Amino acid sequence: RLSGAGAIRVRTATEVAFATVQASFLGEDKSVAPAFAMLNRGEVVLESLRPGRWKIRLGMPGDAQGQTREVDVRAGATSDVSF
């Protein structure tokens, strides 16, 4: 885990068999790479994220658009996002 970084815990209301999460940094620095993960039993933690505003996209089979949320990441803290 990077010093000064934060994390986002993503959860779904029900345990889904297959889902992906993409986190995209919404700050002015466009060089920040997005983070990707697969949910395990309806939950995943994305770590080592730069502090600032992030857009979280949940993708599931049959949902072409996906669902999105925005969340603020703070250094040394874990933010929670529910779908």
Coordinates of C-alpha atoms in Angstrom, one line a residue:
R1 CA 0.0 0.0 0.0
L2 CA 1.3 3.4 -1.0
S3 CA 2.0 6.0 1.7
G4 CA -0.6 8.8 1.6
A5 CA -3.0 6.7 -0.4
G6 CA -6.5 5.7 0.3
A7 CA -8.9 2.9 -0.5
I8 CA -12.4 2.2 -1.6
R9 CA -14.5 -0.7 -0.4
V10 CA -17.2 -1.6 -3.0
R11 CA -20.2 -3.8 -2.0
T12 CA -23.3 -5.0 -3.8
A13 CA -26.7 -5.3 -2.1
T14 CA -26.8 -9.0 -3.1
E15 CA -24.0 -11.4 -3.6
V16 CA -23.4 -11.5 -7.4
A17 CA -21.7 -14.4 -9.2
F18 CA -19.7 -12.2 -11.5
A19 CA -19.1 -8.4 -11.5
T20 CA -16.2 -6.0 -12.3
V21 CA -15.3 -2.7 -10.8
Q22 CA -13.5 0.2 -12.5
A23 CA -12.3 3.2 -10.5
S24 CA -11.4 6.3 -12.5
F25 CA -9.7 9.4 -11.0
L26 CA -11.8 12.6 -11.6
G27 CA -9.1 15.1 -10.7
E28 CA -7.2 17.3 -13.2
D29 CA -4.2 14.9 -13.3
K30 CA -5.1 12.7 -16.3
S31 CA -2.0 10.5 -15.8
V32 CA -3.6 8.7 -12.9
A33 CA -4.3 5.1 -14.1
P34 CA -7.7 3.6 -13.5
A35 CA -8.0 0.7 -11.1
F36 CA -9.8 -2.6 -12.0
A37 CA -11.0 -5.5 -9.8
M38 CA -13.4 -8.4 -9.7
L39 CA -15.9 -8.7 -6.9
N40 CA -15.6 -11.7 -4.6
R41 CA -18.8 -12.6 -2.9
G42 CA -20.2 -9.1 -3.6
E43 CA -17.3 -7.1 -2.2
V44 CA -13.8 -5.8 -3.2
V45 CA -11.3 -3.3 -1.8
L46 CA -9.4 -1.1 -4.2
E47 CA -6.2 0.0 -2.5
S48 CA -3.3 2.4 -3.1
L49 CA -5.6 5.1 -4.7
R50 CA -4.6 8.7 -4.9
P51 CA -6.6 11.0 -2.7
G52 CA -9.4 12.9 -4.5
R53 CA -12.7 12.3 -6.3
W54 CA -13.1 8.9 -8.1
K55 CA -15.9 7.5 -10.3
I56 CA -16.7 3.9 -9.6
R57 CA -18.4 1.8 -12.3
L58 CA -19.9 -1.6 -11.5
G59 CA -20.3 -3.9 -14.5
M60 CA -22.4 -7.1 -14.6
P61 CA -23.4 -9.4 -17.4
G62 CA -26.6 -8.2 -19.1
D63 CA -26.0 -4.6 -17.9
A64 CA -24.3 -2.8 -20.9
Q65 CA -24.4 0.6 -19.2
G66 CA -23.3 -0.5 -15.7
Q67 CA -23.9 1.5 -12.6
T68 CA -21.8 4.4 -11.4
R69 CA -21.1 6.2 -8.1
E70 CA -18.7 9.0 -7.2
V71 CA -16.7 8.9 -4.0
D72 CA -14.0 11.0 -2.3
V73 CA -10.8 9.1 -1.3
R74 CA -8.8 10.3 1.7
A75 CA -5.3 9.4 2.6
G76 CA -5.1 6.6 5.1
A77 CA -8.8 6.0 5.0
T78 CA -11.2 3.5 3.3
S79 CA -14.3 4.9 1.7
D80 CA -17.4 2.7 1.3
V81 CA -19.5 2.5 -1.9
S82 CA -22.7 0.4 -2.1
F83 CA -24.6 -0.6 -5.2

